[in-house]
Short mmCIF file of C-alpha atoms in Angstrom, two decimals:
data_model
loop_
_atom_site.label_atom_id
_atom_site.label_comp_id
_atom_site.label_asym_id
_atom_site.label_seq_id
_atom_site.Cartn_x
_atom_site.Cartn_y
_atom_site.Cartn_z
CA UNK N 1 112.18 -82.79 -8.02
CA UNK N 2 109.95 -80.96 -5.22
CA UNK N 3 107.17 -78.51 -6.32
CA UNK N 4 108.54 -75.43 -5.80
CA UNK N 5 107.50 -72.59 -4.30
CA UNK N 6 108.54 -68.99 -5.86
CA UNK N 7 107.35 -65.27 -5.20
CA UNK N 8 106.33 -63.44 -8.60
CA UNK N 9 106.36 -59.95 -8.87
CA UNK N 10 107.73 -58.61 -5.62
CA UNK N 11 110.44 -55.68 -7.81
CA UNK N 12 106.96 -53.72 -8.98
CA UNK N 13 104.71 -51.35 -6.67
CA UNK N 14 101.84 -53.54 -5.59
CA UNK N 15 102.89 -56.09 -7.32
CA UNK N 16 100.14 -58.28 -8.91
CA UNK N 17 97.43 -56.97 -6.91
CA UNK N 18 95.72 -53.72 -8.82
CA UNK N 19 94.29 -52.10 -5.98
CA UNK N 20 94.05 -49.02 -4.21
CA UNK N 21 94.46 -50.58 -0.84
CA UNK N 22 96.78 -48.58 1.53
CA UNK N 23 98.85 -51.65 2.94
CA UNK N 24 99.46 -52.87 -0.38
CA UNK N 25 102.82 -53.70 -1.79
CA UNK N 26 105.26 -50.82 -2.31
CA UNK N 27 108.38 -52.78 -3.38
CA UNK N 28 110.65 -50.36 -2.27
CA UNK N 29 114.85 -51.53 -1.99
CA UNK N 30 114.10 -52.11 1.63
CA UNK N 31 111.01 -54.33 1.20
CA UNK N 32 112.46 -56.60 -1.09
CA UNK N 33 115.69 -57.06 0.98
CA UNK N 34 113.78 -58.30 3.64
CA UNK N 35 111.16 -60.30 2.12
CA UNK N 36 114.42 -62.29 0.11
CA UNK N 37 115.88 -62.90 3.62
CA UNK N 38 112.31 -64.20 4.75
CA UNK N 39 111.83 -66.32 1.77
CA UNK N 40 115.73 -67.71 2.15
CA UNK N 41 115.09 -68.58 5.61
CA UNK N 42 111.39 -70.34 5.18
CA UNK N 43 112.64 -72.30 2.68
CA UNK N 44 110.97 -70.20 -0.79
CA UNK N 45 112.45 -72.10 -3.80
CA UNK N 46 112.82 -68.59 -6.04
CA UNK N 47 111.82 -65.11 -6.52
CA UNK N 48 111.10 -64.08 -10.12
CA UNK N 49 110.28 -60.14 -11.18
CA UNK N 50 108.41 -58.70 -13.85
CA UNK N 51 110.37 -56.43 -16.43
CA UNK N 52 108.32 -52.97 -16.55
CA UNK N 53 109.93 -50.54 -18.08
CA UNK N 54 106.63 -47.57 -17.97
CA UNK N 55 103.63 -47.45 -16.30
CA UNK N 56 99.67 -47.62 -16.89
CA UNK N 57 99.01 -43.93 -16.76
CA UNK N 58 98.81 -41.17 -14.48
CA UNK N 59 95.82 -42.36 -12.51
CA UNK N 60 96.93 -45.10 -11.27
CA UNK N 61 99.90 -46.14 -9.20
CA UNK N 62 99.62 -49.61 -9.88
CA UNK N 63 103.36 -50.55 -11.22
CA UNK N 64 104.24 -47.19 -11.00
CA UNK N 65 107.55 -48.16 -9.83
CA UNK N 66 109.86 -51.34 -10.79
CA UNK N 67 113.37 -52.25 -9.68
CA UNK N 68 115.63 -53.11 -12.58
CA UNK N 69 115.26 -57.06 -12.52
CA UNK N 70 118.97 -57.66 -13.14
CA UNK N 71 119.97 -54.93 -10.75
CA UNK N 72 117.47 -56.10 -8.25
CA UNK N 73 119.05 -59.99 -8.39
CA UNK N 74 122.09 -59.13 -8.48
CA UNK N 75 121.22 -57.22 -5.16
CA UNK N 76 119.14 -59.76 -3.95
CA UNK N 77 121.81 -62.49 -4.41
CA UNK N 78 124.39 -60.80 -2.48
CA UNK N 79 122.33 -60.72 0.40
CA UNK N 80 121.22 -64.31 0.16
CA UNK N 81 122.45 -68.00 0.61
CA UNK N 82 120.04 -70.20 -0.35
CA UNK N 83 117.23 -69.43 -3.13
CA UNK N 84 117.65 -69.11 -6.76
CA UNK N 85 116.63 -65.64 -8.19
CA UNK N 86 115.59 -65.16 -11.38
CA UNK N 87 115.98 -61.75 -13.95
CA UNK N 88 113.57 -61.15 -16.47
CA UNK N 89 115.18 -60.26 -19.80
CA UNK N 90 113.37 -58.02 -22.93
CA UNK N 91 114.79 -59.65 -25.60
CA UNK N 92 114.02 -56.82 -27.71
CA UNK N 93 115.34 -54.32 -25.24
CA UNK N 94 118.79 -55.63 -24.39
CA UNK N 95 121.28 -56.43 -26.53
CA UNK N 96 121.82 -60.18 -26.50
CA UNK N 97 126.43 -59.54 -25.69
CA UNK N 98 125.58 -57.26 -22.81
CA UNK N 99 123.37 -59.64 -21.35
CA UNK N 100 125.10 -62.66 -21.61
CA UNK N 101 128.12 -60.96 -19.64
CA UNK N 102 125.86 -58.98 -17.04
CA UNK N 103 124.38 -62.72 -16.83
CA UNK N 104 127.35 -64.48 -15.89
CA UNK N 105 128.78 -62.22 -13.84
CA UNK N 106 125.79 -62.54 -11.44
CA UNK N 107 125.80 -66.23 -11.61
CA UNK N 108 129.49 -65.62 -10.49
CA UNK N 109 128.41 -63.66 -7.43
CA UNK N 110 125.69 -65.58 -6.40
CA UNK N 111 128.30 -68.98 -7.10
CA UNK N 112 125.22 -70.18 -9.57
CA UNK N 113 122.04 -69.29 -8.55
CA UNK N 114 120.85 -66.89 -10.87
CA UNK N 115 118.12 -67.59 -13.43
CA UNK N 116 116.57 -66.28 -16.16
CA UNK N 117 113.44 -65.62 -17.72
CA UNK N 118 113.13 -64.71 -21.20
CA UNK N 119 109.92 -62.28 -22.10
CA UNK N 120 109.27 -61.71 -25.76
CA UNK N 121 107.71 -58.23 -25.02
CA UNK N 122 104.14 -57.40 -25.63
CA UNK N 123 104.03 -54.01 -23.95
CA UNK N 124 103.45 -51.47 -26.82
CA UNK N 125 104.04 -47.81 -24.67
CA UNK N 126 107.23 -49.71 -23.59
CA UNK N 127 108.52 -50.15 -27.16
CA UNK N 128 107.55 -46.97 -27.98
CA UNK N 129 109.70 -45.54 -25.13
CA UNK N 130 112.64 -47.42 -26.65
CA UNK N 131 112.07 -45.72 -30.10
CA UNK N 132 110.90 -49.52 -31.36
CA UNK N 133 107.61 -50.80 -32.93
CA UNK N 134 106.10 -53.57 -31.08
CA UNK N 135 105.85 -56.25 -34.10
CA UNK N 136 101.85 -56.50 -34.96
CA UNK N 137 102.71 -60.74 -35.01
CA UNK N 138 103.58 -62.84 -32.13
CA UNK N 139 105.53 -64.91 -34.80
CA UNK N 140 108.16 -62.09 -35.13
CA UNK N 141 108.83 -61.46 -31.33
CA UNK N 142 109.60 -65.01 -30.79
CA UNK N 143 111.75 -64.74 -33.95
CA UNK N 144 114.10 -62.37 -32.33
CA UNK N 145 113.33 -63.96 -29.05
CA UNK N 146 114.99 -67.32 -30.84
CA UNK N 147 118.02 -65.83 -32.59
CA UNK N 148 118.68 -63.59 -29.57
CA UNK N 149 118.96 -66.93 -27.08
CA UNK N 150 121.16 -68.80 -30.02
CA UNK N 151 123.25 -65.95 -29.61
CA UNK N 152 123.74 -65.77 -25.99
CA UNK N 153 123.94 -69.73 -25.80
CA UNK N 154 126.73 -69.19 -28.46
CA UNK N 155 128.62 -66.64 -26.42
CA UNK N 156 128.73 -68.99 -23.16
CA UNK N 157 129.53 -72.20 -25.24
CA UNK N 158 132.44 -71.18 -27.28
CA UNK N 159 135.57 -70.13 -26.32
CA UNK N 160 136.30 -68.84 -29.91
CA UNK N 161 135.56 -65.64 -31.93
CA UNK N 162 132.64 -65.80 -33.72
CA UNK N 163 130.66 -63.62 -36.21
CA UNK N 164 126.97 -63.92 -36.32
CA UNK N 165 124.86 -63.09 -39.41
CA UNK N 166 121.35 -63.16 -38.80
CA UNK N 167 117.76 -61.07 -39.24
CA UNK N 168 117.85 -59.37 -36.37
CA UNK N 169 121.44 -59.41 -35.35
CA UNK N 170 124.53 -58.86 -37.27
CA UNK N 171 127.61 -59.11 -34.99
CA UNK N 172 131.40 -59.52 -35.52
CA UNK N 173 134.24 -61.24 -33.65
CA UNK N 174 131.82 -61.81 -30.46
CA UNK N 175 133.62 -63.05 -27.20
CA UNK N 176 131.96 -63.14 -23.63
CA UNK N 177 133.59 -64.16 -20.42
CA UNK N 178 133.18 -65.14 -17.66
CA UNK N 179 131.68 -68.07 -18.69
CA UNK N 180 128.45 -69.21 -16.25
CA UNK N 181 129.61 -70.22 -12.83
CA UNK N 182 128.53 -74.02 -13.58
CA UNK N 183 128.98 -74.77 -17.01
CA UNK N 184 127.25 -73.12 -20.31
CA UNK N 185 124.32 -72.12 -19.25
CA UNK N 186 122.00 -70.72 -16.55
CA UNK N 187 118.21 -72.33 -15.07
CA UNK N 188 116.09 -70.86 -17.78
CA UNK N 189 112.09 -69.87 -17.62
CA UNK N 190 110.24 -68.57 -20.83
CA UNK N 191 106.77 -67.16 -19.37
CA UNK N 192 104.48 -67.05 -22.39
CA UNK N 193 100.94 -68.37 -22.58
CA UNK N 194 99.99 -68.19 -26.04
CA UNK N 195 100.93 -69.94 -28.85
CA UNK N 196 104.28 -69.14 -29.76
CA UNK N 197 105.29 -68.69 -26.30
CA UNK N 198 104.62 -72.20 -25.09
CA UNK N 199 105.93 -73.38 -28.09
CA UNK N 200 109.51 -70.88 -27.48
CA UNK N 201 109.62 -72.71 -24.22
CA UNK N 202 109.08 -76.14 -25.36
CA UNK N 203 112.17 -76.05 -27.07
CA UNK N 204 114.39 -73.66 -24.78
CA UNK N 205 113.64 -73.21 -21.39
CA UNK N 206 113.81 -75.87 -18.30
CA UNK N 207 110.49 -74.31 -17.41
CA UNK N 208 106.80 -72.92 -19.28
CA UNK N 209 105.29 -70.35 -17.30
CA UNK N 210 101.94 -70.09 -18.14
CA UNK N 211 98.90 -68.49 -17.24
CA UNK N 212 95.85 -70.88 -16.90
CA UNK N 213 92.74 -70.95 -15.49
CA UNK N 214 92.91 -73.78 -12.85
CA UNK N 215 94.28 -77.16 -12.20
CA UNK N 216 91.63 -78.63 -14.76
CA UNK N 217 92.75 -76.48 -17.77
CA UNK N 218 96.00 -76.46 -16.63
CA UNK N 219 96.72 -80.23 -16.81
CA UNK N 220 95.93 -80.49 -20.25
CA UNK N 221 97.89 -77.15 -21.02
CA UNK N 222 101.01 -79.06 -18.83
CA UNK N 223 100.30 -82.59 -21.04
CA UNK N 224 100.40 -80.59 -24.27
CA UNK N 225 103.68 -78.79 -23.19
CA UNK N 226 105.91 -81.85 -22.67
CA UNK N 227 104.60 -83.63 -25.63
CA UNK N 228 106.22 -80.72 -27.90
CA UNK N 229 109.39 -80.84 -26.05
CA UNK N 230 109.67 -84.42 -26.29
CA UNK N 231 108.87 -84.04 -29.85
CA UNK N 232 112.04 -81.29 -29.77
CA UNK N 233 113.82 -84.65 -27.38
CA UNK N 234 113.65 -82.48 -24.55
CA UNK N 235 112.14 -82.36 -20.64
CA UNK N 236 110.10 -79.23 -19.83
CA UNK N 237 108.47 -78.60 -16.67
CA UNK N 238 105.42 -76.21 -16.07
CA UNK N 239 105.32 -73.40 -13.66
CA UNK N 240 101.94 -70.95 -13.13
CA UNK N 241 101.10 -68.49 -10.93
CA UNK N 242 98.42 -68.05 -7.94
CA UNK N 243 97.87 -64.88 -5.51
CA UNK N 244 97.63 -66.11 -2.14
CA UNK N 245 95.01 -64.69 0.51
CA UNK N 246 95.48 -66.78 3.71
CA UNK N 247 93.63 -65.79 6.93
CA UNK N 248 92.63 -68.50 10.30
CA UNK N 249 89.34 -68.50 8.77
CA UNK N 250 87.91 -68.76 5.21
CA UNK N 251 85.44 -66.02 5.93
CA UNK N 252 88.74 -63.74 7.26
CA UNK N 253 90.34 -64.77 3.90
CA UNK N 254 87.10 -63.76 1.73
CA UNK N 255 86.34 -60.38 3.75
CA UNK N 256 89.86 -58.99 2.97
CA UNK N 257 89.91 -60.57 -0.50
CA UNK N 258 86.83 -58.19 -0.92
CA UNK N 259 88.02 -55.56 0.98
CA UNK N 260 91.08 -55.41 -1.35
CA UNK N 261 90.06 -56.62 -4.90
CA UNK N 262 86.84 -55.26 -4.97
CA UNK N 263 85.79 -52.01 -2.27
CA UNK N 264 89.46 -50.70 -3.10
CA UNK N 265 89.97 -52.36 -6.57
CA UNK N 266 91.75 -49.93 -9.22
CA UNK N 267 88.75 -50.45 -11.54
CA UNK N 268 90.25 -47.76 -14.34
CA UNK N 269 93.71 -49.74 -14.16
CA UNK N 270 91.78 -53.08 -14.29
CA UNK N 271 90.11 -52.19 -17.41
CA UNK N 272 93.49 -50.67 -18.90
CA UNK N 273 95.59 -53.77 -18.47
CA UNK N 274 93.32 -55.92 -19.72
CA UNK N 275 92.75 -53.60 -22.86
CA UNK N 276 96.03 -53.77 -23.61
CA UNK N 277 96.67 -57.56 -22.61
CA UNK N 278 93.72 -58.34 -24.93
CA UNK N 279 95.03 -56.55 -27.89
CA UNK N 280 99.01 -57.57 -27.72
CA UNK N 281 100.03 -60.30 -24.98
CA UNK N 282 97.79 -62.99 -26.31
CA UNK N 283 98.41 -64.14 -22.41
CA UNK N 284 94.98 -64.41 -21.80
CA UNK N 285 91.96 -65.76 -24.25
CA UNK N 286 88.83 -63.72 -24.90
CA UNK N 287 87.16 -65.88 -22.96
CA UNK N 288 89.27 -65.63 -19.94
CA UNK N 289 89.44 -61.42 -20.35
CA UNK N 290 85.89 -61.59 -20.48
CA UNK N 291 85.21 -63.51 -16.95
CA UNK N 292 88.44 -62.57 -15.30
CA UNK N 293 88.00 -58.88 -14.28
CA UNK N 294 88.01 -59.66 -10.61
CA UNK N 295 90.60 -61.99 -11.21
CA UNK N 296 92.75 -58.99 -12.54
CA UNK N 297 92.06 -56.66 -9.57
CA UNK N 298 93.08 -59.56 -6.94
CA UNK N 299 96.11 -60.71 -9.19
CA UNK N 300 96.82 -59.90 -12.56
CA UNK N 301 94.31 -62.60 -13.90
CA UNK N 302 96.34 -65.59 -11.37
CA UNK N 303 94.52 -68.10 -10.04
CA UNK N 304 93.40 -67.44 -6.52
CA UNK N 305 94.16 -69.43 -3.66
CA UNK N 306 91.87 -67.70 -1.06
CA UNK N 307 91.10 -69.48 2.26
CA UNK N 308 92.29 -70.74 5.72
CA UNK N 309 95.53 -72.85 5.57
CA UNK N 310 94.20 -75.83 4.73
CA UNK N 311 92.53 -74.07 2.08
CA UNK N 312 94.98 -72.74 0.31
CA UNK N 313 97.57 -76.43 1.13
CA UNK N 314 94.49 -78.14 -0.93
CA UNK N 315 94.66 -75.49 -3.72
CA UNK N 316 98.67 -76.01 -4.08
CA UNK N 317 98.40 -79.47 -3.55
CA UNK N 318 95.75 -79.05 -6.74
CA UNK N 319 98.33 -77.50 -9.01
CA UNK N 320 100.57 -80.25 -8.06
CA UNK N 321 98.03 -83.24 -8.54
CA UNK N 322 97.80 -81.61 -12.17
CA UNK N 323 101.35 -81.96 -13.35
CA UNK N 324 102.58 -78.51 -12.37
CA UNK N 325 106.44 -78.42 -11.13
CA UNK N 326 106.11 -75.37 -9.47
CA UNK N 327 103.77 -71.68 -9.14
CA UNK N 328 104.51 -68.23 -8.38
CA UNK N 329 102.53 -66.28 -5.58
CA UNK N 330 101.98 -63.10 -5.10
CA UNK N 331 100.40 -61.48 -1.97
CA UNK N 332 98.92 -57.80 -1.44
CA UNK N 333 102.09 -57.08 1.09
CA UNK N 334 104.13 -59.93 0.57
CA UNK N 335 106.89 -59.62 3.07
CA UNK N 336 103.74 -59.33 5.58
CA UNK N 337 101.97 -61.87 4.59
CA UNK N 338 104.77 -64.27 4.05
CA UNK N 339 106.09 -65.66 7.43
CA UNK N 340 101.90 -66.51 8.09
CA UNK N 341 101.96 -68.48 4.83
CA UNK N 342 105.32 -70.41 6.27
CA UNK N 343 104.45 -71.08 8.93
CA UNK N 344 100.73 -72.67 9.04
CA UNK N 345 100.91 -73.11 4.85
CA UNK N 346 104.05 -75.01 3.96
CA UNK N 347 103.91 -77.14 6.92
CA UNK N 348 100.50 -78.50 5.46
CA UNK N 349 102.46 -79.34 2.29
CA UNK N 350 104.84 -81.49 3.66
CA UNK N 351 102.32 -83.41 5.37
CA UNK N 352 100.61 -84.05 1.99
CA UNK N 353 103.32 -84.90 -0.16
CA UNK N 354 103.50 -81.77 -1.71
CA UNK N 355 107.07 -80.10 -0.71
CA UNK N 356 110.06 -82.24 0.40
CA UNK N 357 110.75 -82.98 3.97
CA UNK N 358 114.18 -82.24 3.43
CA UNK N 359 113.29 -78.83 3.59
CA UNK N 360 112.38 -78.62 7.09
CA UNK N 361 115.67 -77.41 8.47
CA UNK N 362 114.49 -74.11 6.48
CA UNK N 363 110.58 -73.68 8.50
CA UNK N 364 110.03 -70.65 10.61
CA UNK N 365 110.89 -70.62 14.05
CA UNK N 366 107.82 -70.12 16.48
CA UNK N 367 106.89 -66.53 17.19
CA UNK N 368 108.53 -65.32 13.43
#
């Protein structure tokens, strides 16, 4: 299979980019409709959102909206042909029958090309919103991360009543159809970086997506993910994720990277989400939350691929080179920024190798 291409975070205001910026991402209905029908036209593999249920205070406006990630898909699909769009699903926020039927009814209306990614939740102010306590141990959330996918895998295999007795769920005479549009299941990501969450994906999901510092680290991270799932006789790929600044000129790219990330960088919000990503996600090591504060204000701690075209084609051919099946970008405005990135970026990875040929029925047209 192709590397693939995907947009990450496009359903949240600014998206990864924590910034005060004025053209910066708004993700309003209307901007994600047509950034999907760019990204189904230019030939963007998948769009996958972020699940944010509050925000990081009143003084910042960073993610101070989100679109509903099943609502948004669902949306997104009807008003698409081609890509795959994934939802991101709180396992400890939705109950594990409602989502396997909300689930397959979207991979009915999009005739199978819904996804999903399953987030353990690290988020305390979210659980406490919910009236919940965010488990103190990773161990626990990917406890009820595990018995709330057996459940849901249950529900679209059998075609039987069932009861299910277990620690976090106790259910009684379950049924769920429709059944997914192609079979039992649905394209599943598990995006978790530490432990417990590589090790959740290693033996659930068709994709890890993990943070990681570069293509250096991340080869070894990608090596040591397949070797667990072949140990579980399974095939996982690796996705991560990059923000993408892509100007004619490297020194374009740099000025605006500056101009954004660092003259108009959120520094308040900066420190906040990496407080709290220190203390509960696990995401990120202490090393990397130590060195990575610019990193955070550019893109949520993603690797940067900052540059002219052929720039940013090397750094994606990198990630590929290093094992990696696929990364997530995020822009400041992506539907902006997007049909640039097409059309001088993706070219440059066909010519490498990098992105199927095949594909090419799907490149911009001149002028778009």
């Amino acid at each position: 299979m192709k590397f693939q291409l995907g947009l990450f975070s496009p359903n949240t205001e600014s998206g990864l980019a924590i910034t005060t910026a004025p053209e910066r991402w708004h993700a309003t209905w209307d901007d994600n409709l047509r950034l999907a029908r760019i990204a189904d036209e230019v030939g963007i593999d998948f769009l996958l959102p972020v699940a944010r249920w509050t925000d990081w205070g009143p003084d910042t406006d960073f993610h101070r909206s989100a679109l509903d990630p099943l609502v948004w898909a669902s949306g997104l699909l009807a008003q698409t042909s081609r890509l795959r769009v994934f939802t991101t699903v709180h396992t400890a926020f939705h109950h594990p029958v409602v989502a396997a039927k909300q689930l397959a009814t979207a991979d009915h209306l999009s005739k199978g090309r819904v996804g999903l990614n399953i987030v353990a939740g690290w988020h305390a102010p979210e659980y406490e919103m919910f009236g919940l306590s965010l488990p103190g141990d990773h161990d626990t959330r990917y406890d009820l991360a595990q018995e709330w996918w057996d459940v849901v895998r249950r529900i679209w295999s059998s075609d039987e009543p069932f009861d299910h007795e277990g620690r976090f769920f106790q259910l009684k005479h379950v049924v769920g159809r429709p059944k997914p549009f192609n079979g039992h299941s649905l394209p599943v990501i598990n995006a978790g970086s530490s432990r417990q969450g590589r090790t959740f994906a290693a033996r659930n999901a068709d994709r890890a997506f993990t943070v990681v510092g570069g293509p250096q680290d991340g080869a070894e991270i990608v090596k040591a993910i397949r070797a667990e799932a072949a140990s579980h006789g399974r095939t996982v790929g690796v996705f991560t994720l990059g923000h993408v600044v892509c100007r004619p000129t490297r020194k374009e790219a740099e000025d605006f990277l500056h101009y954004y990330a660092d003259e108009r960088a959120d520094w308040p919000a900066v420190d906040e989400v990496m407080r709290l990503q220190g203390l509960h996600a696990q995401s990120f090591t202490p090393e990397m939350l130590q060195v990575y504060r610019d990193r955070f204000a550019a893109g949520h701690g993603s690797c940067p691929l900052v540059g002219d075209p052929d720039d940013v084609a090397d750094g994606l051919a990198d990630f590929a080179h290093a094992g990696f099946d696929g990364i997530a970008l995020s822009f400041l405005n992506y539907a902006d920024e997007l049909g640039y990135f097409a059309a001088e970026v993706m070219p440059r990875l066909r010519a490498r190798g990098v992105v199927s040929v095949d594909d090419e029925e799907t490149a911009p047209r001149p002028g778009r």
